[in-house]
XYZ file of C-alpha atoms in Angstrom:
577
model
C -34.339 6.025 26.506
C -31.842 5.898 29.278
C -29.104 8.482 29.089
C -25.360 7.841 29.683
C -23.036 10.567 31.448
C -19.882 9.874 29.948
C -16.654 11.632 28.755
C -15.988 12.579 25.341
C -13.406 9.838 25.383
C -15.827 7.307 26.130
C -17.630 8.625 23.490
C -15.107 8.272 20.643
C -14.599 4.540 21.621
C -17.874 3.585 21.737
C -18.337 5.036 18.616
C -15.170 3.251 17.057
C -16.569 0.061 18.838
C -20.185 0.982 16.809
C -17.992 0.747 13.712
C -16.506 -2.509 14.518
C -12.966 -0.743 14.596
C -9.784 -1.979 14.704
C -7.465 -3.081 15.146
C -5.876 0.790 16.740
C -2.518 1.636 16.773
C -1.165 4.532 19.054
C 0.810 6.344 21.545
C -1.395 8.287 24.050
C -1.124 11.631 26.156
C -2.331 13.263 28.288
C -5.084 14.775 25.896
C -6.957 11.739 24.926
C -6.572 9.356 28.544
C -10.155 8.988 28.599
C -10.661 7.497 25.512
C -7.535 5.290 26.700
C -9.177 4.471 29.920
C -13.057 3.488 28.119
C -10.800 1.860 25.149
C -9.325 -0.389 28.220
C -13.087 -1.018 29.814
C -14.740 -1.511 26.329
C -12.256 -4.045 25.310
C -11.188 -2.167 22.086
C -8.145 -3.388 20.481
C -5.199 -0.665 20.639
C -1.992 -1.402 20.725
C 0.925 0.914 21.542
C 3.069 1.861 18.804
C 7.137 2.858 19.553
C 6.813 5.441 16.481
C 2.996 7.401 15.429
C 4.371 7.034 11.614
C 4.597 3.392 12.305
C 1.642 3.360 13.879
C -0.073 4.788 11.129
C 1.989 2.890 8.488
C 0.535 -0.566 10.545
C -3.282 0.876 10.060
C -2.767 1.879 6.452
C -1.160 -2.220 5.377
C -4.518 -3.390 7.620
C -6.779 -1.108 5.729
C -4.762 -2.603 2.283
C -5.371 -5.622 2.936
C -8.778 -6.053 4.396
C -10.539 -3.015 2.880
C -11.755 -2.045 6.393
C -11.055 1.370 8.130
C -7.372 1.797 9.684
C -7.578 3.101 12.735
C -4.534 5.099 14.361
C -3.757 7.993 17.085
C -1.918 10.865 18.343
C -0.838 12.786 20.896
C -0.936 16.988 19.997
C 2.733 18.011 18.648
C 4.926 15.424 17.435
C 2.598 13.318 18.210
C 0.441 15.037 15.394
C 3.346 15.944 13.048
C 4.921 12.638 13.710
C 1.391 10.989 11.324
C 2.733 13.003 8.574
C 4.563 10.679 6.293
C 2.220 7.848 6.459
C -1.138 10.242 6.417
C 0.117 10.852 2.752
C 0.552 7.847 2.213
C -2.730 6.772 2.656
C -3.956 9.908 1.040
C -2.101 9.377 -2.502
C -2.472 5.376 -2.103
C -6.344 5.530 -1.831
C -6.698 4.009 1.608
C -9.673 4.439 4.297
C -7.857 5.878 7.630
C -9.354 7.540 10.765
C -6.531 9.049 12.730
C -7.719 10.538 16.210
C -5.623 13.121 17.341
C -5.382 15.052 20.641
C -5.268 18.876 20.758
C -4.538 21.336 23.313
C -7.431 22.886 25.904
C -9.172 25.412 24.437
C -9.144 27.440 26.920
C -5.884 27.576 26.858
C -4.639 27.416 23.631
C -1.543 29.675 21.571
C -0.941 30.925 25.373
C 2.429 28.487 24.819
C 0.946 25.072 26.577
C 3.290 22.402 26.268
C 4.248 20.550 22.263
C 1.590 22.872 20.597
C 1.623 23.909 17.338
C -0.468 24.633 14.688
C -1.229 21.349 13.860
C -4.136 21.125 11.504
C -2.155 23.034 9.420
C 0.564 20.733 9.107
C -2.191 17.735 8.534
C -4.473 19.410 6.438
C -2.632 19.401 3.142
C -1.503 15.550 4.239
C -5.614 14.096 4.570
C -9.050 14.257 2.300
C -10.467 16.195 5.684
C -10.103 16.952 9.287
C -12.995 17.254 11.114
C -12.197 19.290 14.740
C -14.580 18.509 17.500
C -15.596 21.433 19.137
C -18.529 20.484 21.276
C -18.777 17.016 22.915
C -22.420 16.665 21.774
C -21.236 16.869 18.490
C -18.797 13.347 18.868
C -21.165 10.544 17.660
C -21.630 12.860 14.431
C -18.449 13.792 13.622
C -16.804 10.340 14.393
C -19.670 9.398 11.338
C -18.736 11.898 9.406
C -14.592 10.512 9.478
C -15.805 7.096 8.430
C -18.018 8.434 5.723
C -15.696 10.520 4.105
C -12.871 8.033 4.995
C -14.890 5.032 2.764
C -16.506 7.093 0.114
C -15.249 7.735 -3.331
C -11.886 7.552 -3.268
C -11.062 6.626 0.063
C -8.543 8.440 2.251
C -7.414 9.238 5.745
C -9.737 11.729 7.900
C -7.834 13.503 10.690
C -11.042 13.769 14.007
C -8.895 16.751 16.056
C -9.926 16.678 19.718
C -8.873 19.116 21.693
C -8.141 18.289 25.457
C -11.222 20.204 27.389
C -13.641 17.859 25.023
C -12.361 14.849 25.451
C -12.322 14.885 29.191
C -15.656 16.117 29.400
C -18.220 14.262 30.105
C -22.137 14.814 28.456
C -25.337 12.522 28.784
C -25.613 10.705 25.680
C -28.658 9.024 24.457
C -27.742 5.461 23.097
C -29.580 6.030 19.960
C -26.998 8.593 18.943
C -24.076 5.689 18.571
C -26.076 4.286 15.606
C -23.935 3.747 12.551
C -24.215 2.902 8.639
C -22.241 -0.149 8.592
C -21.207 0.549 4.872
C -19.026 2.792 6.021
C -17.311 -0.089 8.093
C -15.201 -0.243 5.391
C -14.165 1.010 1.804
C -15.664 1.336 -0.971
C -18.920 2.165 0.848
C -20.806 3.345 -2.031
C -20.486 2.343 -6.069
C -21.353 4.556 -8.614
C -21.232 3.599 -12.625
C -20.540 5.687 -15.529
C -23.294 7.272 -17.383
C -25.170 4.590 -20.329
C -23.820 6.626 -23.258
C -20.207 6.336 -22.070
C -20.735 2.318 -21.111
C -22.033 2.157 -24.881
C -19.567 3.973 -26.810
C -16.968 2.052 -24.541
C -18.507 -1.134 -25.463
C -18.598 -0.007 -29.710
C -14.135 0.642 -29.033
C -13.373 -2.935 -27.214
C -15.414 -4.738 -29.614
C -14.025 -3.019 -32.282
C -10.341 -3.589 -31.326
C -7.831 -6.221 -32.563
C -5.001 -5.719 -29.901
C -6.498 -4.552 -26.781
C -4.504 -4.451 -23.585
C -6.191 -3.704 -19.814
C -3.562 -1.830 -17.336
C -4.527 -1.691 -14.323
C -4.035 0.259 -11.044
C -3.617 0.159 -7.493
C -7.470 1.106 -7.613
C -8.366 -2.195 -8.892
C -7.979 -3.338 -5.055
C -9.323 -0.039 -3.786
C -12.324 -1.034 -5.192
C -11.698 -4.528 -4.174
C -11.929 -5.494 -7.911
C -9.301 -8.394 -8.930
C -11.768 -11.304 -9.309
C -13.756 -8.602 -11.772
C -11.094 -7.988 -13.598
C -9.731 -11.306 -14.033
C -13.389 -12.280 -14.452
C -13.350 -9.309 -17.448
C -10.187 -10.616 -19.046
C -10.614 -13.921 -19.157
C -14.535 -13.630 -21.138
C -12.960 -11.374 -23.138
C -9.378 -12.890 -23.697
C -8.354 -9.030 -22.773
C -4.238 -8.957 -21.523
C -3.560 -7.507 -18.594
C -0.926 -5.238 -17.686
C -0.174 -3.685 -13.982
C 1.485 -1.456 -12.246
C 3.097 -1.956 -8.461
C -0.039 -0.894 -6.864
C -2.124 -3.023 -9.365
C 0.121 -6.140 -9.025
C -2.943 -8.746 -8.565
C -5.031 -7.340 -10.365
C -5.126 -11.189 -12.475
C -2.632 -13.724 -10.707
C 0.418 -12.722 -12.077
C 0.521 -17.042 -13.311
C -1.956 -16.690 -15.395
C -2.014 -16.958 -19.179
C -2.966 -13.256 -19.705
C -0.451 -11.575 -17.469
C 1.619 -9.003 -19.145
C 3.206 -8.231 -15.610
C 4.869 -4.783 -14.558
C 4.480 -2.075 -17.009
C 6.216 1.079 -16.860
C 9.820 2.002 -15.490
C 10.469 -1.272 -15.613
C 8.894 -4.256 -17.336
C 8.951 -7.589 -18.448
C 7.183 -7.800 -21.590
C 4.398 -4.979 -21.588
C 6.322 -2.249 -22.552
C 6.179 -3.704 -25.923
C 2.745 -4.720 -26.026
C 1.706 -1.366 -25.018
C 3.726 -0.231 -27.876
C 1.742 -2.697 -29.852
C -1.688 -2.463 -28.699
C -4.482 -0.205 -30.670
C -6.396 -0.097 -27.561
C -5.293 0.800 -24.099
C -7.991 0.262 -21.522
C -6.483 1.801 -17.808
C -8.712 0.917 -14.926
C -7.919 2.584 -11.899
C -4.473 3.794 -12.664
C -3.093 7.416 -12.233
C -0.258 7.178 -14.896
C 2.147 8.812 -12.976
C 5.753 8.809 -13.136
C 6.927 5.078 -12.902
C 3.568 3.964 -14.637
C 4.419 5.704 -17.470
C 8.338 5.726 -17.564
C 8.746 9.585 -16.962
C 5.723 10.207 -19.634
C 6.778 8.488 -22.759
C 4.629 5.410 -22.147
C 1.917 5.295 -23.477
C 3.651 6.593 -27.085
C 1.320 9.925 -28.515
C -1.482 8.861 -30.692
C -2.582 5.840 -28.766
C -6.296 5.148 -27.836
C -7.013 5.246 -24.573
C -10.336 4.436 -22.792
C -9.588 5.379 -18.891
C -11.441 4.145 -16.234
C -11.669 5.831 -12.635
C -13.017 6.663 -9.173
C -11.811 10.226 -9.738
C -12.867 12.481 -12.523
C -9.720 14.652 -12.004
C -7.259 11.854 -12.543
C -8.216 11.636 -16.584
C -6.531 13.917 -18.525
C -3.660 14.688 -16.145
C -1.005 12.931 -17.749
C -2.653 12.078 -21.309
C -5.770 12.775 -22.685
C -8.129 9.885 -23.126
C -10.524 8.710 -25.741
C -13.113 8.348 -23.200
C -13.247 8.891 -20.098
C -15.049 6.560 -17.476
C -16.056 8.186 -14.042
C -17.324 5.530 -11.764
C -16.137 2.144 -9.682
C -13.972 -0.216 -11.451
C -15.543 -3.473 -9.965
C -19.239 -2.107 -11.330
C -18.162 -0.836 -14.387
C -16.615 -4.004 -15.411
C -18.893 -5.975 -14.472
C -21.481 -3.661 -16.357
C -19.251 -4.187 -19.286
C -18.309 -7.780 -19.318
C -22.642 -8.573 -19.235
C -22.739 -5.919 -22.356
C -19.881 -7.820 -24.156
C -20.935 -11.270 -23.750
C -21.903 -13.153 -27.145
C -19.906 -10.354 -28.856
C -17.190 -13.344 -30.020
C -14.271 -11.115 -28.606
C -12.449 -13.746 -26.930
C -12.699 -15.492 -29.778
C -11.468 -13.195 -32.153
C -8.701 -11.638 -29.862
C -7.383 -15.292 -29.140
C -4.110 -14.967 -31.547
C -3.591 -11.514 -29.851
C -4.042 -13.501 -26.100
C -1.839 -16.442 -26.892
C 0.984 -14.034 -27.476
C 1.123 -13.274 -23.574
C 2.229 -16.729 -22.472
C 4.397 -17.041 -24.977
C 6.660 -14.143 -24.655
C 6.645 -14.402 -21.137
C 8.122 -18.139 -20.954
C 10.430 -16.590 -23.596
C 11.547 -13.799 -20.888
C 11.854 -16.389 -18.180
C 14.068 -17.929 -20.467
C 16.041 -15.026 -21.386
C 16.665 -14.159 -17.267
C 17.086 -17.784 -16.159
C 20.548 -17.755 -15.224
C 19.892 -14.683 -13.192
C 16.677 -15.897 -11.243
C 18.757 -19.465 -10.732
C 22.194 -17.673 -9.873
C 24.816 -19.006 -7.447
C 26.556 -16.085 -7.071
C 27.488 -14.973 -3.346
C 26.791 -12.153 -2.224
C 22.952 -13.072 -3.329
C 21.524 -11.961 -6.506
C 18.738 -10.167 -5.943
C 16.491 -12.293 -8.686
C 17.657 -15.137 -6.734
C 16.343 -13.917 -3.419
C 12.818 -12.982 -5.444
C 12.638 -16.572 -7.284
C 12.775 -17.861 -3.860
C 9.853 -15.985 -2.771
C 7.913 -17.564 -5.675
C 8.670 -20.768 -4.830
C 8.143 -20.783 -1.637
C 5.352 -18.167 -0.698
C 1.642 -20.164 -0.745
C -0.352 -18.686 -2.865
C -2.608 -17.160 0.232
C 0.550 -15.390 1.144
C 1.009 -11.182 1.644
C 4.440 -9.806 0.448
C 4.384 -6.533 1.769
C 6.998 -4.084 0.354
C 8.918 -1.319 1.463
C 9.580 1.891 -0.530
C 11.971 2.910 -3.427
C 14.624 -0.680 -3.939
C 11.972 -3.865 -2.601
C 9.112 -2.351 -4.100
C 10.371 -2.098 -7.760
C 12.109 -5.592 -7.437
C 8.747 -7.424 -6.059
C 6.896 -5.253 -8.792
C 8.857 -6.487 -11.164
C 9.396 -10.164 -10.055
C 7.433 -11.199 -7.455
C 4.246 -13.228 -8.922
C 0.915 -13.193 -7.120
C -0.812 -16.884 -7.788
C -3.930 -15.695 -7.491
C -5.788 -12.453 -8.001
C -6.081 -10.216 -5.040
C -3.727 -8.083 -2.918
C -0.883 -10.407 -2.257
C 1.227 -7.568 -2.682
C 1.510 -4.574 -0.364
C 3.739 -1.773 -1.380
C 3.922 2.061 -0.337
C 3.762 3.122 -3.759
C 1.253 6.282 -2.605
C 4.183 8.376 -1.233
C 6.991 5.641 -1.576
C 8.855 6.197 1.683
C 11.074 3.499 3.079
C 10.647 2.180 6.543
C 7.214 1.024 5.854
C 7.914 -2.892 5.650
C 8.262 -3.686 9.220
C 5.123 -1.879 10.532
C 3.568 -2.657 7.243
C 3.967 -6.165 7.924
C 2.648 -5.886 11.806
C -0.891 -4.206 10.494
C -0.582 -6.978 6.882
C -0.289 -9.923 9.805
C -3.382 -8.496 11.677
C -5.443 -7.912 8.551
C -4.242 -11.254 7.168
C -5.544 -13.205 10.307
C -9.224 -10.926 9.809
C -9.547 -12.595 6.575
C -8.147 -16.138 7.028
C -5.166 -15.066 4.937
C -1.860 -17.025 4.513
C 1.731 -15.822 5.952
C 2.497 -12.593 5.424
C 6.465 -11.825 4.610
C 7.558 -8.039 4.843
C 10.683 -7.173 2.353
C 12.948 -3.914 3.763
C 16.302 -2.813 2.600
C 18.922 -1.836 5.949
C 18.174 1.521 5.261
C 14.601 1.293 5.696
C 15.243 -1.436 8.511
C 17.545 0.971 10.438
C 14.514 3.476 10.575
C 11.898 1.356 12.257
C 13.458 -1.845 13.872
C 12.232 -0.720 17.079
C 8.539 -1.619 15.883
C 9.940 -5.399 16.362
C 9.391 -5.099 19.852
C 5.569 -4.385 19.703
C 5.990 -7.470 16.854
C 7.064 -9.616 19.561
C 4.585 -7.833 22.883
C 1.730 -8.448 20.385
C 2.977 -12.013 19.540
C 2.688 -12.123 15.644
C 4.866 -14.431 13.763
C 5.980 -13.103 10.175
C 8.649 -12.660 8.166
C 11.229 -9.742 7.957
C 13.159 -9.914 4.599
C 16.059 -7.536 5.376
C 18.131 -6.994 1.953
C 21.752 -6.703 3.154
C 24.041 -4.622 1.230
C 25.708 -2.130 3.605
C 24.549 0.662 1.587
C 21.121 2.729 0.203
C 21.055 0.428 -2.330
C 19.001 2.573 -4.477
C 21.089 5.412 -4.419
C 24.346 3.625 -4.671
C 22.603 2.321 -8.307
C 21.943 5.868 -9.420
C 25.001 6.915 -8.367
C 27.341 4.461 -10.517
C 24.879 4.695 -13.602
C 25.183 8.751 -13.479
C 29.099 9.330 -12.234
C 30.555 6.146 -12.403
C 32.469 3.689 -10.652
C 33.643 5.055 -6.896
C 31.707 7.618 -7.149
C 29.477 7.195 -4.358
C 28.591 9.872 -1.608
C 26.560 9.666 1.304
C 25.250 5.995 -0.190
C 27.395 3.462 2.290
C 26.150 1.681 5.692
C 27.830 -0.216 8.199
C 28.081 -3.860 7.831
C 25.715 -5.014 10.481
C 24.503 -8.497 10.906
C 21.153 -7.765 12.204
C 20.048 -11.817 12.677
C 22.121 -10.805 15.911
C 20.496 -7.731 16.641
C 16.923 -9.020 16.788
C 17.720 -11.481 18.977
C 17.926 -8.754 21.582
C 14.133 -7.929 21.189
C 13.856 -11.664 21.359
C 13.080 -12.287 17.825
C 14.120 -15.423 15.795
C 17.220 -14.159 13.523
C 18.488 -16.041 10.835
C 21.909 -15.069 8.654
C 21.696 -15.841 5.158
C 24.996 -15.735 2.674
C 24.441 -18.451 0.456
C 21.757 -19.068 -1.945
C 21.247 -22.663 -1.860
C 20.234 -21.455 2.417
C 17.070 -18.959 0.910
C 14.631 -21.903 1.020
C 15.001 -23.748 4.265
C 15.427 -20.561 6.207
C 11.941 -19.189 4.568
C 10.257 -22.322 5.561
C 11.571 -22.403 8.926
C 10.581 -18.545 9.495
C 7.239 -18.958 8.041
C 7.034 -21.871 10.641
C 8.061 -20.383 13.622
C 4.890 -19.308 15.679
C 4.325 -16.298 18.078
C 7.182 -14.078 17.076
C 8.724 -12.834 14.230
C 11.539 -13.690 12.201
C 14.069 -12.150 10.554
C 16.108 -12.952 7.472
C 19.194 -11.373 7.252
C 20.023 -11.927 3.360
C 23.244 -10.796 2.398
C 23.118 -9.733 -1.557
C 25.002 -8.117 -3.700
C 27.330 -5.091 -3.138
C 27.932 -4.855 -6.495
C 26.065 -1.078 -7.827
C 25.868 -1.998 -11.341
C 23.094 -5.041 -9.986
C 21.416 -2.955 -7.733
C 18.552 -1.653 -10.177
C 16.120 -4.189 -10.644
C 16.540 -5.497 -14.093
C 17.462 -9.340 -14.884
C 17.628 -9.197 -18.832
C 19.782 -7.249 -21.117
C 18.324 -4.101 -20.940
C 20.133 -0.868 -19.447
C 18.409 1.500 -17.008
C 18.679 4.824 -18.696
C 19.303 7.502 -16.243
C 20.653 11.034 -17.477
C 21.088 13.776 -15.145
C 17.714 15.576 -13.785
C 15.905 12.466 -13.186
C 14.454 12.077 -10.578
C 14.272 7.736 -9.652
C 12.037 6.531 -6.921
């Protein structure tokens, strides 16, 4: 065979473009120009990032949505440090990323060269492994080794460290040696199933239960499982429950929706409370899942179902424990059930889903249908239902738009039409988000994809519009409009009262205006009756993005996202997110 005398930069691109990879999102330096330079002469597609977190926010919403391997890199230094926040992200959110980043010359290193630190360090703790390249030779193996361990169990970022001297070397390659497994193209490469004696006595509990509810995960989608476990409940008439991760886990219109569970809920709280069998499929039961630990109450049976052995028994010890894939194991399960009569015979147990929840909808009518100006937040989310197709990605920042869409936005069909940053929950994800949920959405023949930000989270990242606009994707910024961290504010009034607000208040800003300037389409909206037309003229506009400047509520005390009767109860030492 032919060799190839190329640089180690070369050598990582043709490696990525073995993989099929990208889209890549980036800021280079001098450490990794040659992979820039063979990235430009292979035709790769990288596009510079203003911001590396944003970068590798935009490669972890791709990932979400197509299952495929995020690709994103760095610069050494801040470059490095600046992955941080969204590496952990991906980490506790389950999602396949390959970040490259550039080191300093070996020989050179800790002699003070310019923005080094002791990086790794910094990104171990933040990644499921980093892989430093210290021979060129070694590049076609290691980059196989990222994707591997990037798509395998429970998928996570992979830092590939390459220090400066190796990627500007250059080595003869043999072309055999950029052969890849194209399972690990993207996530989950491999499926594993629980052991037959666990499947049976698993089998023995569901058909013996009379009020069995399913609540499901964000690892439902990891393991690209929705249409099993809609499949699953609907042979076995089984309710479903989710979490924010697990929204879409069944369409969130169909008959056996329980909806959010958790901190906040519609109906499932009380169904959990109800249920003698609690079946959780790729759920971690943390925190908000479980409403600070009380939910599920002690005593209930549990039968818990995951990718991760160490996630069972963390925050309540199961009946059974399940280690394998959620799509395989349920559709092990469903074949064992069939014939068993259990739809049948949980049918009275099924019907009460539907009708509780058109109850509810009842019950919060007046808020979800409210003319109040400023904008009720319901309103703003019962416009999104109407008007989102049901192909459509609502991608969700952090802390305030992720807990309203959890709880109200509804998913029409099962899959991940919704994209929040529940893994580490940090705000200024929607915008960049919504950049790598467009290009992931156009991979798979998706619908329009609207991203939902508070002004705080906004105010973080709007620079990311401009590569919006230089890379010419049209979508939908939902900026929620109340002068103040919203969340905060809330937490704030419920704990001290009335006035009693520090730190919590932003300047009114109209920012239709301000993205005008990065020659974006900006639209002002005050009154509700204007939600509809100016979503339907955003979702129309074509080779830019849009921005919807909703004005809502400045009113504290409707800040937290509940539309019924029910008080948030907050006591000092909580912690809300």
């Amino acid at each position: 065979m032919p060799t190839n005398e190329m640089t180690g930069g070369e050598a990582l691109a043709r490696m990525l473009q073995a993989f099929e990879g990208g889209p890549m999102f980036g800021m280079g330096g001098f450490q990794l120009l040659p992979f820039y330079d063979a990235a430009r002469r292979l035709g790769l597609k990288h596009y510079l990032i203003n911001d590396e977190r944003c970068g590798a926010f935009a490669a972890d919403a791709y990932a979400k949505v197509t299952g495929r391997v995020g690709l994103v890199d760095a610069t050494l230094g801040p470059g490095a440090t600046n992955l941080v926040t969204a590496l952990v992200e991906s980490l506790n959110a389950g999602v396949p990323i390959v970040a490259i980043v550039g080191d300093s010359h070996r020989m050179h290193s800790w002699k003070n060269m310019t923005q080094e630190s002791r990086q790794l360090d910094i990104l171990r703790p933040a990644v499921k492994e980093v892989l430093r390249v210290e021979y060129i030779e070694r590049i076609p193996e290691l980059v196989r080794r990222a994707f591997a361990v990037a798509t395998s169990g429970r998928p996570g970022p992979v830092v590939l460290d390459v220090p400066e001297d190796v990627c500007h070397a250059t080595y003869p390659f043999d072309e055999a040696e950029f052969v890849v497994d194209p399972i690990h193209r993207a996530a989950p490469a491999l499926r594993v199933r629980p052991d037959a004696t666990a499947l049976d006595t698993a089998v023995d509990m569901l058909k013996s239960a009379h009020r069995p509810l399913m609540l499901c995960g964000g690892g439902v989608h990891i393991s690209r499982a929705a249409e099993a476990v809609t499949a699953f409940a609907e042979a076995t008439g089984m309710p479903v429950a989710h979490t924010m991760s697990g929204k879409g886990a069944v369409a969130c219109t169909s008959a056996l929706s329980a909806g959010l569970f958790g901190r906040y809920d519609r109906i499932a709280n009380k169904l959990i409370d109800e249920a003698d069998l609690l079946f959780v499929v790729g759920c971690k039961l943390g925190e908000i899942a479980t409403k600070r630990y009380t939910i599920p109450p002690k005593g209930k049976t549990v039968i818990h179902l995951d990718i991760v052995a160490e996630e069972m028994g963390r925050t309540l010890t199961p009946a059974l424990s399940l280690w394998g894939d959620a799509r395989a194991t349920l559709d092990e399960l469903r074949a064992a059930l069939a014939g068993s009569g259990m739809k049948e015979r949980l049918a009275g147990w099924a019907a009460e889903v539907p009708k509780r929840m058109a109850a509810w909808r009842q019950d919060v009518d007046a808020r979800l249908t409210s003319e109040e100006r400023p904008i009720n937040m319901a309103r703003l989310m019962h416009e999104l239902n109407r008007n989102l197709p049901a192909d459509a990605t609502l991608v969700a920042d952090g802390g305030f738009a992720a807990h309203w869409g959890g709880l109200l936005y509804d998913t029409k069909q099962p899959g991940r039409g919704f994209v929040p940053d529940r893994g580490f929950a940090s705000i200024g994800y929607g915008v960049p988000g919504g950049i790598g949920a467009t290009l992931g959405a156009a991979h798979d023949k998706l619908g329009p994809v609207v991203a939902l930000t508070g002004d705080g989270g906004f105010n973080m990242v709007m620079g990311e519009l401009e590569t919006a606009r230089r890379l010419g994707l049209a979508f939908t910024v939902v900026v929620v409009n109340n002068a103040a961290s919203g969340y905060v504010k809330a937490l704030q009034h419920l704990m001290y009262g009335e006035g009693a607000y520090q730190s919590s208040d932003l300047a009114e800003t109209n920012y239709a205006n301000v993205v005008e300037a990065f020659g974006c389409k900006g639209i002002r909206v005050e009154r509700p009756e204007d939600l509809a037309p100016a979503l339907q003229a955003a979702m129309a506009e074509k080779g830019r993005p849009t921005l919807l400047d909703v004005v809502v509520t400045r009113d504290p005390a409707k800040m937290l996202p509940a539309v019924d009767n029910r008080t948030v109860q907050v006591k000092k030492g909580d912690r809300v997110a």
